Amino acid sequence: MSDTTLPLFEVFVRAKRGLSHVHVGSIHAPDATMAVRNARDLYTRRQEGVSIWVVAASDIVASSPDEKDSFFDPAGDKIYRHPTFYTVPEGLEYL
Amino acid sequence: MTDTTTAIQAAYLLGLGDDALIYSHRLGSWLTWAPLLEEDMALANISLDLIGQARAIYTYVGANDGTGRSEDDIAYWRDEREFRNVHLVEQPRGDFGQEMARMLWFSAYQRELYAGLAGSRDAQVRAIAAKAVKEVRYHLDHASQWVVRLGDGTPESRDRMVAAFSWVAPYIAELFEDDAASVAAAEAGVGVLPSSLRAAAEATVAAVLAEATLEPPAVSRWHARGGRDGVHSEPMGYLIAEMQHLPRSHPGAAW
Amino acid sequence: MYGNDFVDPNDPGAGPLNAADGGAVEAAAAHVDRRSEIDLSDFDAIIAADQRVEPRDVMPEEYRQTLIRQIAQHAHSEIIGMQPEGNWITRAPSLRRKAILIAKVQDEAGHGLYLYSAAETLGIDRAELLDRLHNGKQKYSSIFNYPTLTWADIGAIGWLVDGAAIMNQVPLCRCSYGPYARAMIRTCKEESFHQRQGFELLWDLVRGTEAQKAMAQDAVNRWWWPALAMFGPRDTGEHATGGHTAQSMAWGIKRFSNDDLRQRFVDMTVPQAERIGITIPDPKLAWNAERGHYDFGDIDWDEFWRVLKGDGACNAQRMARRVTSHEQGAWVRDAAAAYAAKQAARQQAAAGEGSAA
């Protein structure tokens, strides 16, 4: 018999307000509307989240490990992007 | 329950609790039989919501109707004729389309019911309804999503949904029939008249059917009746026997 | 939400009940990612540094195939395992037990889904994996070919079978393959509830009537040896083959030998049996002070292989039900896909009209 393969969706859950959505896994669903519901029933049945994103796995564009050097290394020498790069006088708060 | 409580109001609430328990029981038997694993998860969640509603209602009734019964006394030690659920929920599991047709009607009914009970004079009933109405909204959404997909899916699924709504049709009227207990409960301000829920629930179902490109089924020649008086259909006896046999085989035992 | 409400907080003897309670899962979850320090094109370097291999990393084909086979078998076990336990949902003897059992069987489906999800990151479809289950090319744990005959079997499965499963799975939380390790962390946190409910169920039976006590003992008599066999054939000492186990260990997929895990399980479970008040059906079971472990009798490996190869009480029944369920659901999956295609076409048509206007 023919068997329909329902599309794969990647699932991202926000554990609580103030946190980012984090990838938790995937589910299959016929469409995005059902995907959100399936994700809710699987990934938040113990109140693990307050918000869910689903993305069709086929729509995700990812960097490749092969591109590690060109993608991420150039940021390695820009230490001035990090707050610890800067010295501030002692005793100064809220900076 | 307050001092306005009477046995007849307890009977009303038991009917609601029995609907929830018996439907939970039927949904529980879907596990491993769902059309995809994701659906096993969903049906289990709905079954758990319903058993939770039943337990809350039984516990409240048992503690306040003067009998001192526990939730398990009520579930396991009443005979079939004492169960007050409608026939709809006791029917054996059919195909997935039948289950979604049944769930659509039952959750459309329950949504109006619990919304109405949010105005109950009984604070405990209000609290149970407030929690349940959120759960039932999700059940209704779930059934609606599937009915639309199956009605407007393939020719086979459409045929199956036409058959499913014809199958469920004779069991709908009973949901909205006023019996002595519901009339008394409504008069006391504790419950709501089932007949008052009908128009809204029917409108909900009609809208889903329209989106699913399905015609409403023809009116059936017979319709189920008697559940609220403990007069059930034949499958109920088997359900009760299966559900209760273990505690009844061991009187006095705790589990 | 259901679970540990039976543990007496005043009981000084109430230690960890299973391998997931000892902090190992949390430790695995706190694994420090040092991948940025490694050349990710070098698979061996990732393994050597005890770092996680991620889906798009280069990996040997045998590593990928070994993982697909192991994760799929694990996933299949979860969903076939729903059957023996689901067998008692309609007969659970209290509403509380009924709710717990529904939640537990649901969790098994959930664990199956976590695992299929992990397997799919290796480039294989769940539909393909299910096909391999349905046509017998891939296996599931043989333990589920035993029947659940009484209510106490639900307790024995939770306590012994889930206890053994956790013992196997906790080390997998540190598995070298990232998605599998993460699925295991999630699963182990939930399995702990399963084992506790089984323990509690038996505990209550043993404190009940004589008939209940006998029911509990009978269940443990039937499940004890199959639970020990779950860890797999002997693979240490004279039985060490150096083959499969050795390669899986080298790759950081397997962390301990079957025999090592089995011994740990026995050591952890025997004191619990004493606490419950249940007898382990092994006359050779005895504490060996010299080894610091319990000695135990011989597993009937003939039975193990017989059941594994298909001649168990429920092999045919489990597979027939699984396949029937899948086939009965085909029209639903087809309809859902057809509807999604129609909707997409409608939206495209609507967008087309919009741009034309």
XYZ file of C-alpha atoms in Angstrom:
707
model
C 0.000 0.000 0.000
C 1.098 3.543 -0.533
C 2.206 5.344 2.553
C 2.082 9.065 2.955
C 5.032 10.640 4.692
C 3.872 13.706 6.535
C 6.403 16.551 6.561
C 8.911 17.072 9.332
C 8.790 20.218 11.463
C 11.474 21.421 13.842
C 10.150 22.610 17.190
C 11.355 25.532 19.319
C 9.992 26.145 22.815
C 10.196 29.212 25.046
C 10.461 27.738 28.537
C 9.291 30.903 30.235
C 8.809 34.533 29.507
C 12.095 36.372 29.111
C 13.935 33.394 27.582
C 14.547 32.704 23.919
C 12.902 29.890 22.013
C 15.201 26.876 22.077
C 15.238 23.943 19.689
C 13.827 20.860 21.410
C 13.339 18.345 18.603
C 10.971 17.634 15.757
C 7.541 16.214 14.971
C 5.626 15.196 11.875
C 2.398 16.904 10.891
C 0.355 17.402 7.739
C 0.736 21.176 7.937
C 1.952 23.997 10.160
C -1.367 24.409 11.975
C -1.334 20.806 13.137
C 2.391 20.966 13.742
C 1.964 23.568 16.484
C -0.660 21.401 18.129
C 1.399 18.221 17.866
C 4.386 20.057 19.282
C 2.276 21.265 22.199
C 1.121 17.744 22.997
C 4.618 16.288 22.822
C 7.005 18.932 24.088
C 4.981 20.915 26.642
C 2.808 18.321 28.348
C 4.686 18.878 31.589
C 4.350 22.634 31.352
C 7.803 22.934 29.795
C 6.868 25.987 27.789
C 4.785 29.098 27.287
C 5.294 29.543 23.545
C 6.084 27.307 20.586
C 7.530 27.913 17.134
C 7.466 25.287 14.423
C 9.422 25.525 11.193
C 9.202 23.117 8.266
C 12.539 21.314 8.370
C 12.848 21.780 4.608
C 12.744 25.562 5.096
C 15.708 25.701 7.440
C 18.948 26.958 6.002
C 21.909 26.088 8.190
C 25.549 26.932 8.197
C 27.724 23.948 7.422
C 30.480 22.673 9.696
C 32.755 22.953 6.647
C 32.201 26.678 6.683
C 33.261 27.028 10.279
C 36.396 28.987 9.402
C 34.727 31.534 7.156
C 31.534 31.814 9.180
C 32.657 32.026 12.759
C 36.387 32.595 13.009
C 36.280 36.186 11.760
C 34.350 37.045 14.917
C 37.107 35.513 17.015
C 39.407 38.557 16.854
C 36.719 41.138 17.571
C 37.102 40.932 21.276
C 35.951 44.537 21.521
C 32.410 43.184 20.983
C 32.517 41.678 24.456
C 31.972 43.799 27.543
C 34.945 42.296 29.376
C 37.216 44.055 26.847
C 36.695 47.347 28.618
C 38.233 48.426 31.865
C 36.104 50.559 34.077
C 36.958 52.273 37.345
C 36.259 50.163 40.390
C 33.145 50.881 42.363
C 31.178 51.938 39.322
C 27.806 50.164 39.300
C 25.122 49.584 36.736
C 27.460 49.728 33.746
C -21.877 22.350 47.783
C -23.836 24.873 49.756
C -26.916 24.328 51.822
C -28.937 24.694 48.640
C -27.612 21.307 47.668
C -30.047 18.535 47.255
C -29.692 14.972 46.111
C -31.123 15.944 42.784
C -28.373 18.492 42.223
C -25.829 15.824 43.089
C -27.486 13.645 40.457
C -27.082 16.444 37.932
C -23.380 16.790 38.649
C -22.852 13.039 38.572
C -24.273 13.027 35.052
C -21.605 15.512 33.996
C -18.901 13.548 35.800
C -20.058 10.274 34.248
C -19.980 11.801 30.757
C -16.371 12.820 31.368
C -15.285 9.488 32.875
C -16.902 7.267 30.283
C -15.595 9.337 27.395
C -12.143 9.377 28.976
C -12.361 5.589 29.200
C -13.223 5.242 25.529
C -10.486 7.669 24.468
C -7.986 5.834 26.660
C -8.561 2.727 24.567
C -7.238 4.616 21.517
C -3.657 4.460 22.735
C -1.570 2.437 20.226
C -4.442 2.649 17.697
C -4.062 6.281 16.606
C -3.298 6.981 12.935
C 0.038 8.556 13.861
C 2.094 8.674 17.012
C 1.509 12.391 17.427
C -2.195 11.588 17.641
C -1.627 9.027 20.397
C -0.191 11.936 22.380
C -3.168 14.178 21.669
C -5.855 11.605 22.455
C -4.089 10.703 25.686
C -3.987 14.358 26.706
C -7.706 14.707 26.084
C -8.449 11.496 27.927
C -6.414 12.783 30.877
C -8.255 16.106 30.892
C -11.578 14.299 31.000
C -10.628 11.886 33.757
C -9.449 14.916 35.702
C -12.855 16.553 35.267
C -14.593 13.373 36.412
C -12.399 13.078 39.481
C -12.986 16.693 40.479
C -16.746 16.310 40.135
C -16.910 12.937 41.915
C -14.757 14.113 44.772
C -16.910 17.164 45.254
C -20.200 15.264 45.048
C -19.036 12.456 47.312
C -17.832 14.817 49.987
C -20.973 16.917 49.948
C -23.994 14.787 49.135
C -24.054 13.181 52.554
C -22.822 9.800 51.357
C -19.146 10.355 52.088
C -18.193 8.394 48.975
C -14.724 8.677 47.440
C -14.157 9.217 43.728
C -13.446 5.504 43.416
C -16.584 4.512 45.316
C -18.516 6.494 42.761
C -16.659 5.169 39.737
C -16.269 1.541 40.708
C -19.095 0.653 43.051
C -22.172 1.922 41.262
C -24.044 -0.418 38.963
C -24.801 0.381 35.371
C -28.282 1.673 36.156
C -26.765 4.275 38.500
C -24.529 5.795 35.817
C -26.072 8.932 34.362
C -23.927 9.540 31.250
C -25.382 10.017 27.778
C -25.263 7.197 25.240
C -22.925 9.138 22.978
C -19.888 8.630 25.189
C -20.441 4.947 25.914
C -20.421 3.805 22.275
C -17.435 1.623 21.399
C -14.495 3.038 19.502
C -15.106 3.198 15.766
C -12.719 4.522 13.140
C -10.780 7.734 13.621
C -13.357 9.712 11.668
C -16.139 8.557 13.959
C -14.055 9.545 16.957
C -13.479 13.035 15.614
C -17.191 13.411 14.809
C -18.074 12.332 18.344
C -15.401 14.568 19.862
C -16.574 17.559 17.850
C -20.124 17.245 19.108
C -19.166 16.366 22.660
C -16.647 19.146 23.045
C -18.965 21.673 21.390
C -21.574 20.672 23.979
C -19.089 20.681 26.862
C -17.754 24.086 25.924
C -21.210 25.645 26.220
C -21.868 23.647 29.359
C -18.758 24.756 31.216
C -19.099 28.319 29.982
C -22.592 28.304 31.469
C -21.416 26.734 34.715
C -18.929 29.575 35.122
C -22.013 31.482 36.292
C -23.079 28.824 38.797
C -24.073 29.952 42.286
C -21.900 27.140 43.616
C -18.315 28.362 43.966
C -16.852 24.864 43.645
C -18.812 24.185 40.464
C -17.559 27.518 39.129
C -13.982 26.528 39.890
C -14.297 23.135 38.204
C -15.908 24.751 35.159
C -13.281 27.470 34.912
C -10.514 24.893 34.628
C -12.474 22.561 32.371
C -13.564 25.188 29.877
C -9.939 25.860 28.922
C -9.315 22.150 28.398
C -12.474 21.664 26.368
C -11.653 24.571 24.088
C -8.555 22.645 23.090
C -10.512 19.423 22.525
C -12.934 21.313 20.311
C -10.089 22.810 18.337
C -8.476 19.412 17.927
C -11.653 17.758 16.664
C -12.401 20.725 14.375
C -8.958 20.595 12.794
C -9.341 16.927 11.993
C -12.935 17.113 10.780
C -11.948 19.834 8.317
C -8.970 17.839 7.050
C -10.852 14.572 6.750
C -13.975 16.113 5.263
C -11.987 18.072 2.679
C -9.232 15.478 2.227
C -9.538 12.506 -0.124
C -12.730 10.945 -1.573
C -12.329 8.064 0.888
C -11.936 10.319 3.892
C -14.931 12.349 2.814
C -17.091 9.202 2.535
C -15.903 8.112 5.938
C -16.778 11.480 7.473
C -20.244 11.462 5.926
C -20.726 8.028 7.484
C -19.237 9.227 10.774
C -21.637 12.138 11.162
C -24.567 9.869 10.265
C -23.352 7.439 12.905
C -23.136 10.104 15.581
C -26.372 11.912 14.677
C -28.826 9.802 16.723
C -26.832 10.441 19.896
C -26.892 14.231 19.779
C -30.419 15.085 20.904
C -29.859 13.415 24.271
C -27.078 15.873 25.107
C -29.587 18.706 25.074
C -32.573 17.082 26.758
C -33.724 18.545 30.042
C -34.345 15.919 32.692
C -35.619 16.372 36.237
C -32.125 16.717 37.695
C -30.941 19.361 35.264
C -34.170 21.325 35.659
C -33.783 21.301 39.436
C -30.104 22.209 39.229
C -30.831 25.048 36.829
C -33.655 26.371 39.007
C -31.321 26.384 42.000
C -28.783 28.346 39.969
C -26.241 25.547 40.331
C -26.516 24.079 36.845
C -27.623 25.068 33.367
C -30.495 23.712 31.308
C -29.106 21.411 28.588
C -31.690 22.696 26.118
C -30.261 26.195 26.536
C -26.897 25.005 25.170
C -28.225 23.521 21.971
C -28.281 26.479 19.591
C -24.730 27.551 20.296
C -23.316 24.034 20.101
C -25.151 23.352 16.853
C -23.835 26.560 15.366
C -20.292 25.551 16.321
C -20.632 22.168 14.648
C -22.372 23.616 11.594
C -19.512 26.034 11.024
C -16.953 23.225 11.174
C -19.007 21.044 8.835
C -19.232 23.912 6.365
C -15.477 24.408 6.415
C -15.093 20.663 5.951
C -17.402 20.900 2.889
C -19.742 18.396 4.550
C -23.548 18.540 4.527
C -25.315 18.118 7.849
C -26.562 14.506 8.071
C -30.223 13.640 7.585
C -32.304 13.486 10.746
C -32.365 9.907 11.970
C -35.552 8.009 12.662
C -34.587 7.185 16.205
C -32.499 8.919 18.788
C -30.847 7.690 21.928
C -32.537 8.493 25.216
C -32.483 7.422 28.830
C -28.850 7.807 29.827
C -29.605 10.428 32.469
C -32.032 7.933 34.029
C -29.453 5.155 33.943
C -30.977 3.375 30.988
C -28.041 2.694 28.684
C -27.199 0.946 25.445
C -25.849 -2.601 25.418
C -22.145 -1.701 25.083
C -22.300 0.067 28.454
C -22.609 -3.221 30.346
C -19.359 -4.492 28.897
C -17.622 -1.194 29.546
C -18.680 -1.230 33.198
C -17.762 -4.888 33.624
C -14.283 -4.281 32.255
C -13.730 -1.067 34.162
C -14.956 -2.317 37.541
C -14.027 -5.969 37.650
C -10.738 -5.663 39.476
C -11.848 -3.677 42.543
C -15.054 -5.714 42.705
C -13.094 -8.960 42.680
C -11.266 -7.760 45.777
C -13.815 -6.152 48.093
C -12.208 -3.972 50.722
C -8.839 -3.857 48.970
C -7.026 -0.574 48.371
C -5.060 0.038 45.173
C 2.858 15.624 38.327
C 2.175 12.003 39.267
C 4.858 10.161 40.957
C 6.855 10.521 44.016
C 4.075 11.216 46.495
C 4.670 7.853 48.146
C 8.169 8.578 49.381
C 8.178 9.085 53.102
C 10.406 12.117 53.679
C 11.082 10.937 57.224
C 12.356 7.624 56.018
C 16.147 7.667 56.314
C 16.412 4.655 54.020
C 14.787 6.417 51.095
C 17.788 6.752 48.810
C 17.773 7.144 45.041
C 15.271 4.712 43.570
C 16.835 4.384 40.167
C 19.847 5.276 38.104
C 18.279 8.573 37.031
C 17.881 9.765 40.610
C 21.577 9.914 41.411
C 22.392 13.133 39.586
C 23.911 11.422 36.530
C 21.288 12.842 34.172
C 21.854 16.364 35.439
C 25.595 15.853 35.133
C 25.171 14.769 31.518
C 22.919 17.742 30.833
C 25.662 20.013 32.176
C 28.128 18.648 29.624
C 30.542 21.415 28.630
C 30.680 22.142 24.927
C 34.276 22.582 23.775
C 33.566 21.963 20.107
C 34.912 25.374 19.192
C 38.388 24.174 20.192
C 38.290 21.178 17.850
C 38.711 20.617 14.161
C 35.201 19.407 13.403
C 36.262 17.819 10.150
C 38.190 15.346 12.305
C 35.650 12.855 13.688
C 38.226 11.045 15.798
C 39.241 14.321 17.429
C 35.649 14.998 18.486
C 35.370 11.515 20.007
C 38.788 11.751 21.662
C 37.871 15.039 23.316
C 34.583 13.506 24.561
C 32.656 16.099 22.620
C 29.284 15.626 20.961
C 29.005 14.774 17.311
C 26.265 16.883 15.713
C 24.127 16.021 12.665
C 26.032 17.940 10.032
C 29.466 16.844 11.209
C 31.523 14.448 9.171
C 31.123 10.925 10.568
C 32.057 7.427 9.452
C 29.241 5.636 7.660
C 29.414 2.705 10.108
C 28.973 5.110 13.007
C 25.892 6.547 11.320
C 24.438 3.116 10.577
C 25.150 1.831 14.078
C 23.332 4.811 15.533
C 20.385 4.518 13.174
C 19.996 0.868 14.111
C 20.338 1.465 17.848
C 18.163 4.574 18.063
C 15.484 3.021 15.864
C 15.415 -0.160 17.913
C 15.137 1.957 21.012
C 12.279 3.986 19.485
C 10.490 0.833 18.319
C 10.763 -0.565 21.842
C 9.048 2.495 23.261
C 6.072 2.268 20.944
C 5.687 -1.512 21.125
C 6.010 -1.136 24.892
C 2.797 0.873 24.839
C 0.885 -2.329 24.107
C 1.487 -4.466 27.204
C 0.871 -1.504 29.482
C -1.998 -0.070 27.483
C -3.568 -3.483 27.966
C -4.602 -2.376 31.480
C -5.816 1.193 30.889
C -9.470 0.162 30.717
C -9.071 -2.039 33.800
C -7.005 0.116 36.156
C -8.481 -0.343 39.632
C -8.678 3.310 40.721
C -9.099 6.602 38.919
C -5.737 7.788 40.169
C -4.037 4.665 38.832
C -5.933 4.978 35.581
C -4.765 8.563 35.058
C -1.176 7.620 35.930
C -1.242 4.712 33.494
C -2.643 6.798 30.630
C 0.064 9.397 31.286
C 2.701 6.691 31.379
C 1.678 4.997 28.145
C 1.494 8.443 26.590
C 5.054 9.084 27.765
C 6.177 5.915 25.991
C 4.747 7.320 22.765
C 6.542 10.568 23.558
C 9.853 8.814 24.131
C 9.380 6.999 20.845
C 8.882 10.362 19.179
C 11.969 11.921 20.805
C 13.983 8.976 19.549
C 12.588 8.893 16.019
C 13.309 12.614 15.934
C 16.936 11.926 16.916
C 17.212 9.151 14.321
C 15.879 11.433 11.610
C 18.793 13.818 12.145
C 20.941 11.016 10.705
C 19.212 11.363 7.371
C 16.496 8.714 7.503
C 12.709 9.128 7.566
C 10.510 7.903 10.369
C 8.302 6.243 7.735
C 11.298 4.229 6.568
C 12.143 3.227 10.137
C 8.546 2.139 10.768
C 8.668 0.096 7.568
C 11.754 -1.652 8.857
C 9.930 -2.426 12.103
C 6.831 -3.640 10.305
C 8.694 -5.909 7.932
C 10.875 -7.340 10.693
C 14.175 -5.861 9.522
C 14.555 -3.977 12.786
C 13.811 -5.292 16.239
C 12.374 -3.972 19.472
C 13.198 -5.027 22.999
C 12.234 -8.641 23.534
C 10.845 -7.854 26.972
C 7.620 -6.650 25.384
C 6.929 -10.091 23.977
C 5.852 -11.150 27.452
C 2.174 -10.698 28.363
C 0.715 -8.473 31.105
C -1.609 -10.915 32.838
C -2.526 -9.178 36.081
C -2.656 -5.638 37.386
C 0.546 -6.289 39.338
C 2.360 -6.743 36.036
C 1.960 -3.008 35.516
C 3.859 -2.485 38.762
C 6.513 -5.039 37.855
C 7.067 -3.435 34.470
C 7.445 -0.001 36.013
C 9.739 -1.094 38.772
C 11.860 -3.726 36.997
C 11.591 -3.104 33.266
C 11.712 0.681 33.486
C 14.339 0.402 36.204
C 16.486 -1.711 33.881
C 15.777 0.627 30.987
C 16.909 3.638 33.009
C 20.086 1.796 33.982
C 20.770 1.353 30.275
C 19.742 4.855 29.315
C 21.491 7.025 31.884
C 24.918 6.345 30.336
C 23.378 7.165 26.955
C 22.790 10.708 28.212
C 26.549 11.044 27.595
C 26.420 9.353 24.203
C 28.759 10.898 21.648
C 25.901 11.654 19.267
C 24.342 14.927 20.442
C 20.689 14.444 19.374
C 20.585 10.948 20.907
C 22.149 12.188 24.143
C 19.631 15.033 24.381
C 16.702 12.705 23.684
C 17.977 10.436 26.431
C 18.251 13.271 28.945
C 14.643 14.203 28.319
C 13.554 10.570 28.430
C 15.423 9.688 31.618
C 13.892 12.594 33.483
C 10.481 11.200 32.615
C 11.330 7.524 33.101
C 12.128 8.203 36.704
C 8.418 8.854 37.261
C 7.617 5.543 35.588
C 9.827 3.506 37.812
C 8.509 5.210 40.918
C 4.891 4.547 40.035
C 5.725 0.874 39.537
C 7.504 0.697 42.863
C 4.597 2.390 44.592
C 2.043 0.150 42.916
C 3.783 -2.992 44.181
C 4.413 -1.423 47.581
C 0.673 -0.826 47.996
C -0.218 -4.332 46.811
C 2.154 -5.953 49.279
C 0.527 -3.920 52.043
C -2.932 -5.000 50.909
C -4.827 -8.263 51.113
C -3.252 -11.712 50.840
C -4.564 -11.976 47.297
C -2.960 -8.666 46.347
C 0.319 -9.685 47.909
C 0.274 -12.957 45.982
C -0.506 -11.036 42.801
C 2.552 -8.810 43.348
C 4.865 -11.748 44.040
C 3.608 -13.655 41.012
C 4.264 -10.674 38.770
C 7.817 -10.240 40.046
C 8.400 -13.978 39.624
C 7.478 -13.698 35.966
C 9.269 -10.390 35.194
C 12.519 -10.669 37.128
C 14.466 -12.896 34.725
C 13.258 -11.223 31.546
C 14.263 -7.885 33.112
C 17.806 -9.167 33.746
C 17.983 -10.487 30.186
C 17.097 -7.001 28.904
C 20.717 -5.937 29.351
C 21.647 -8.319 26.575
C 24.022 -11.278 26.273
C 27.053 -11.619 28.493
C 29.943 -9.550 27.175
C 32.707 -9.598 29.778
C 35.371 -12.077 30.857
C 35.278 -15.243 28.777
C 32.252 -13.850 26.916
C 33.977 -10.711 25.721
C 33.833 -10.711 21.974
C 35.590 -7.449 21.291
C 33.177 -6.941 18.421
C 30.041 -4.905 18.670
C 30.382 -3.777 22.269
C 34.020 -2.770 21.802
C 33.341 -0.691 18.701
C 30.342 1.039 20.287
C 32.453 1.825 23.335
C 35.263 3.223 21.221
C 32.771 5.518 19.519
C 31.321 6.721 22.793
C 27.901 5.270 21.986
C 28.041 2.629 24.672
C 29.704 3.441 27.970
C 29.440 0.232 30.008
C 29.248 -3.480 29.252
C 25.962 -5.373 29.445
C 27.252 -7.366 32.392
C 28.361 -4.269 34.254
C 24.961 -2.614 33.880
C 23.166 -5.826 34.839
C 25.241 -6.103 38.010
C 24.487 -2.510 38.937
C 20.801 -3.158 38.365
C 20.801 -6.180 40.643
C 22.747 -4.293 43.308
C 20.283 -1.430 43.221
C 17.131 -3.527 43.027
C 17.673 -6.198 45.673
C 17.502 -3.761 48.609
C 14.361 -2.248 47.082
C 12.741 -5.693 46.913
C 13.517 -6.135 50.591
C 11.928 -2.776 51.359
C 8.813 -3.638 49.386
C 8.657 -7.043 51.025
C 8.878 -9.090 47.888
C 11.090 -12.119 47.193
C 13.380 -12.146 44.176
C 12.901 -15.528 42.478
C 16.560 -16.545 42.531
C 17.799 -19.045 45.149
C 21.400 -18.185 44.249
C 20.991 -14.521 45.014
C 23.405 -13.597 47.820
C 25.568 -10.688 48.900
C 29.214 -11.271 48.112
C 31.215 -9.147 50.543
C 34.444 -9.889 48.773
C 33.211 -8.559 45.445
C 31.024 -5.901 47.025
C 28.183 -7.044 44.783
C 25.296 -9.464 44.791
C 25.896 -12.822 43.185
C 22.974 -14.070 41.168
C 21.908 -17.168 39.287
C 22.154 -18.023 35.616
C 19.899 -16.388 33.095
C 18.113 -18.789 30.767
C 19.780 -17.657 27.565
C 17.982 -20.306 25.541
C 14.735 -18.616 26.426
C 16.224 -15.214 25.654
C 17.238 -16.241 22.126
C 14.019 -18.154 21.559
C 11.887 -15.095 22.375
C 14.218 -12.770 20.490
C 13.849 -14.913 17.388
C 10.079 -14.768 17.474
C 8.913 -17.610 19.687
C 7.614 -15.576 22.620
C 4.068 -15.417 23.932
C 3.299 -12.103 22.235
C 5.722 -11.557 19.332
C 3.135 -12.222 16.641
C 0.399 -10.374 18.523
C 2.472 -7.219 19.081
C 3.570 -6.985 15.468
C 0.125 -7.737 14.070
C -1.391 -5.001 16.193
C 1.289 -2.503 15.284
C 0.916 -3.186 11.556
C -2.896 -3.203 11.693
C -2.926 0.091 13.552
C -0.569 1.631 11.018
C -2.619 0.377 8.068
C -5.901 1.516 9.603
C -4.440 4.987 9.960
C -3.330 5.251 6.338
C -6.534 6.887 5.101
C -6.187 9.560 7.799
C -2.591 10.366 6.885
C -3.475 10.396 3.186
C -6.393 12.744 3.810
C -4.303 15.108 5.915
C -1.643 15.280 3.213
C -4.273 15.806 0.508
C -5.862 18.618 2.477
C -2.482 20.280 3.054
C -1.782 20.125 -0.686
C -5.182 21.642 -1.490
C -4.657 24.407 1.036
C -1.232 25.221 -0.372
C -2.706 25.353 -3.888
C -5.522 27.625 -2.705
C -3.089 29.963 -1.014
C -0.924 30.061 -4.091
C -3.954 30.817 -6.268
C -5.045 33.561 -3.877
C -1.552 35.065 -3.904
C -1.536 34.872 -7.689
C -4.809 36.758 -7.903
C -3.477 39.298 -5.443
C -0.355 40.009 -7.507
C -2.362 40.082 -10.732
C -4.571 42.767 -9.220
